[in-house]
mmCIF file of C-alpha atoms and ligand atoms in Angstrom:
data_model
loop_
_atom_site.group_PDB
_atom_site.id
_atom_site.type_symbol
_atom_site.label_atom_id
_atom_site.label_comp_id
_atom_site.label_asym_id
_atom_site.label_seq_id
_atom_site.Cartn_x
_atom_site.Cartn_y
_atom_site.Cartn_z
ATOM 1 C CA MET A 7 -39.654 20.328 -75.230
ATOM 2 C CA GLN A 8 -41.061 20.196 -78.740
ATOM 3 C CA ASP A 9 -38.168 21.263 -80.910
ATOM 4 C CA CYS A 10 -35.375 19.774 -78.867
ATOM 5 C CA LEU A 11 -33.223 17.136 -80.583
ATOM 6 C CA PHE A 12 -32.412 15.265 -77.376
ATOM 7 C CA CYS A 13 -36.065 15.279 -76.211
ATOM 8 C CA LYS A 14 -36.866 13.624 -79.555
ATOM 9 C CA ILE A 15 -34.094 11.062 -79.023
ATOM 10 C CA ILE A 16 -35.433 10.280 -75.525
ATOM 11 C CA LYS A 17 -38.942 9.785 -76.943
ATOM 12 C CA GLY A 18 -37.569 7.546 -79.720
ATOM 13 C CA GLU A 19 -38.691 9.946 -82.449
ATOM 14 C CA ILE A 20 -35.068 10.182 -83.587
ATOM 15 C CA LYS A 21 -32.951 7.036 -83.572
ATOM 16 C CA SER A 22 -29.983 6.655 -81.258
ATOM 17 C CA LYS A 23 -27.807 3.875 -79.898
ATOM 18 C CA LYS A 24 -29.207 3.576 -76.385
ATOM 19 C CA VAL A 25 -26.784 2.524 -73.672
ATOM 20 C CA PHE A 26 -28.936 2.916 -70.550
ATOM 21 C CA GLU A 27 -32.350 4.126 -69.455
ATOM 22 C CA ASN A 28 -34.199 4.423 -66.166
ATOM 23 C CA GLU A 29 -37.092 6.573 -64.934
ATOM 24 C CA SER A 30 -35.206 9.823 -65.022
ATOM 25 C CA VAL A 31 -32.115 9.352 -67.183
ATOM 26 C CA PHE A 32 -31.335 8.293 -70.772
ATOM 27 C CA ALA A 33 -27.859 7.540 -72.145
ATOM 28 C CA PHE A 34 -26.813 7.033 -75.755
ATOM 29 C CA GLU A 35 -23.730 6.975 -77.954
ATOM 30 C CA ASP A 36 -22.530 10.296 -79.323
ATOM 31 C CA ILE A 37 -23.054 10.446 -83.106
ATOM 32 C CA ASN A 38 -19.619 11.988 -83.608
ATOM 33 C CA PRO A 39 -17.415 10.321 -80.994
ATOM 34 C CA THR A 40 -14.228 12.068 -79.948
ATOM 35 C CA ALA A 41 -12.953 9.057 -77.973
ATOM 36 C CA PRO A 42 -13.354 5.256 -78.229
ATOM 37 C CA ILE A 43 -16.106 5.569 -75.619
ATOM 38 C CA HIS A 44 -18.223 8.700 -75.973
ATOM 39 C CA ILE A 45 -21.637 8.521 -74.374
ATOM 40 C CA LEU A 46 -24.100 11.281 -73.563
ATOM 41 C CA VAL A 47 -26.092 10.997 -70.330
ATOM 42 C CA VAL A 48 -29.181 13.208 -70.255
ATOM 43 C CA PRO A 49 -32.104 13.774 -67.907
ATOM 44 C CA LYS A 50 -35.481 12.905 -69.410
ATOM 45 C CA LYS A 51 -36.750 16.252 -68.129
ATOM 46 C CA HIS A 52 -35.643 19.114 -70.353
ATOM 47 C CA PHE A 53 -33.103 21.547 -68.950
ATOM 48 C CA ALA A 54 -31.300 23.789 -71.440
ATOM 49 C CA SER A 55 -28.075 23.746 -69.460
ATOM 50 C CA LEU A 56 -26.600 23.560 -65.983
ATOM 51 C CA ASN A 57 -27.646 27.196 -65.592
ATOM 52 C CA GLU A 58 -31.275 26.027 -65.291
ATOM 53 C CA MET A 59 -30.656 23.595 -62.441
ATOM 54 C CA THR A 60 -32.018 24.556 -59.023
ATOM 55 C CA PRO A 61 -31.683 22.987 -55.562
ATOM 56 C CA GLU A 62 -34.882 21.015 -56.316
ATOM 57 C CA ASP A 63 -33.026 19.320 -59.148
ATOM 58 C CA LYS A 64 -30.143 17.983 -57.064
ATOM 59 C CA ASP A 65 -31.437 14.404 -57.263
ATOM 60 C CA ILE A 66 -31.382 14.432 -61.039
ATOM 61 C CA VAL A 67 -27.832 15.810 -61.076
ATOM 62 C CA GLY A 68 -26.868 12.873 -58.856
ATOM 63 C CA GLU A 69 -28.744 10.410 -61.099
ATOM 64 C CA ILE A 70 -26.831 11.640 -64.137
ATOM 65 C CA PHE A 71 -23.447 11.129 -62.469
ATOM 66 C CA LEU A 72 -24.400 7.756 -60.987
ATOM 67 C CA ALA A 73 -25.536 6.543 -64.417
ATOM 68 C CA ALA A 74 -22.209 7.709 -65.882
ATOM 69 C CA LYS A 75 -20.303 5.858 -63.178
ATOM 70 C CA ASN A 76 -22.233 2.635 -63.803
ATOM 71 C CA ILE A 77 -21.789 2.894 -67.571
ATOM 72 C CA ALA A 78 -18.048 3.502 -67.116
ATOM 73 C CA LYS A 79 -17.832 0.256 -65.145
ATOM 74 C CA GLU A 80 -19.866 -1.644 -67.759
ATOM 75 C CA LYS A 81 -17.588 -0.320 -70.508
ATOM 76 C CA ASN A 82 -14.542 -1.310 -68.470
ATOM 77 C CA ILE A 83 -13.032 2.178 -68.281
ATOM 78 C CA ASP A 84 -13.594 2.652 -64.551
ATOM 79 C CA LYS A 85 -10.004 1.676 -63.723
ATOM 80 C CA SER A 86 -8.234 3.174 -66.754
ATOM 81 C CA GLY A 87 -10.111 6.420 -66.208
ATOM 82 C CA TYR A 88 -12.588 8.628 -67.952
ATOM 83 C CA ARG A 89 -13.740 12.201 -68.205
ATOM 84 C CA THR A 90 -17.222 13.578 -67.447
ATOM 85 C CA VAL A 91 -18.040 17.009 -68.845
ATOM 86 C CA PHE A 92 -20.989 19.369 -68.986
ATOM 87 C CA ASN A 93 -20.343 22.056 -71.583
ATOM 88 C CA THR A 94 -22.300 25.143 -70.577
ATOM 89 C CA GLY A 95 -22.795 28.070 -72.935
ATOM 90 C CA PRO A 96 -20.866 29.503 -75.869
ATOM 91 C CA ASP A 97 -17.378 29.667 -74.350
ATOM 92 C CA ALA A 98 -17.573 25.953 -73.520
ATOM 93 C CA GLY A 99 -18.856 25.115 -77.010
ATOM 94 C CA GLN A 100 -22.293 23.888 -75.973
ATOM 95 C CA ALA A 101 -24.111 23.012 -79.208
ATOM 96 C CA ILE A 102 -27.249 21.237 -77.967
ATOM 97 C CA TYR A 103 -29.326 23.048 -75.381
ATOM 98 C CA HIS A 104 -30.631 19.984 -73.534
ATOM 99 C CA ILE A 105 -28.179 19.375 -70.732
ATOM 100 C CA HIS A 106 -25.937 16.351 -71.358
ATOM 101 C CA LEU A 107 -23.022 14.865 -69.525
ATOM 102 C CA HIS A 108 -20.278 13.683 -71.873
ATOM 103 C CA LEU A 109 -18.742 10.397 -70.681
ATOM 104 C CA LEU A 110 -15.430 10.006 -72.479
ATOM 105 C CA GLY A 111 -12.930 7.176 -72.154
ATOM 106 C CA GLY A 112 -10.689 4.658 -73.855
ATOM 107 C CA ARG A 113 -7.830 7.077 -74.455
ATOM 108 C CA LYS A 114 -5.772 9.622 -72.559
ATOM 109 C CA PHE A 115 -7.011 13.195 -72.269
ATOM 110 C CA SER A 116 -4.916 16.280 -71.820
ATOM 111 C CA TRP A 117 -5.356 18.846 -69.078
ATOM 112 C CA PRO A 118 -5.957 21.767 -68.949
ATOM 113 C CA ALA A 119 -8.798 21.344 -71.446
ATOM 114 C CA GLY A 120 -8.308 23.047 -74.800
HETATM 115 P P1 5GP B 224 -22.111 19.878 -76.836
HETATM 116 O O1 5GP B 224 -21.179 20.526 -77.813
HETATM 117 O O2 5GP B 224 -23.474 20.541 -76.836
HETATM 118 O O3 5GP B 224 -21.534 19.723 -75.456
HETATM 119 O O4 5GP B 224 -22.276 18.384 -77.352
HETATM 120 C C1 5GP B 224 -23.288 17.988 -78.225
HETATM 121 C C2 5GP B 224 -22.957 16.575 -78.626
HETATM 122 O O5 5GP B 224 -24.104 16.003 -79.236
HETATM 123 C C3 5GP B 224 -21.822 16.482 -79.664
HETATM 124 O O6 5GP B 224 -20.765 15.673 -79.135
HETATM 125 C C4 5GP B 224 -22.493 15.864 -80.886
HETATM 126 O O7 5GP B 224 -21.658 14.966 -81.575
HETATM 127 C C5 5GP B 224 -23.708 15.179 -80.289
HETATM 128 N N1 5GP B 224 -24.830 15.084 -81.192
HETATM 129 C C6 5GP B 224 -25.334 16.082 -81.971
HETATM 130 N N2 5GP B 224 -26.401 15.641 -82.663
HETATM 131 C C7 5GP B 224 -26.575 14.336 -82.321
HETATM 132 C C8 5GP B 224 -27.511 13.341 -82.718
HETATM 133 O O8 5GP B 224 -28.415 13.556 -83.529
HETATM 134 N N3 5GP B 224 -27.382 12.105 -82.172
HETATM 135 C C9 5GP B 224 -26.391 11.819 -81.263
HETATM 136 N N4 5GP B 224 -26.342 10.562 -80.796
HETATM 137 N N5 5GP B 224 -25.490 12.746 -80.856
HETATM 138 C C10 5GP B 224 -25.583 13.978 -81.382
HETATM 139 ZN ZN1 ZN B 225 -34.835 18.622 -74.537
#
């Protein structure tokens, strides 16, 4: 999508610190990390949010989570633990409308979420 920040990051038009890439998924460091490890995992195909996902997209949802799992292992937070979050819509504080899975680790997180 033309005016989407994360589409531009995926295409390399805007710089990012890439962590992982395959055919369908791109992962990069969050510019404003809220944990020692804060990585965003995004599909290369543009979806505004989880609300746009359909049954045809179930493979890409799986790809996103599998990439997060592999990155967590590479970053050595698989045993200590980590949080994976899709923020969807205003109440969840979604700011960028290209779906992204937050992979957060390296510290303890409280629950329930604030
Ligand atoms: P949301 O609030 O939509 O779930 O999360 C958006 C995330 O994108 C935020 O954590 C924010 O720090 C991150 N972000 C916003 N703009 C940029 C950017 O230009 N580059 C990178 N790497 N992350 C960004
Ligand atoms: Zn996009």
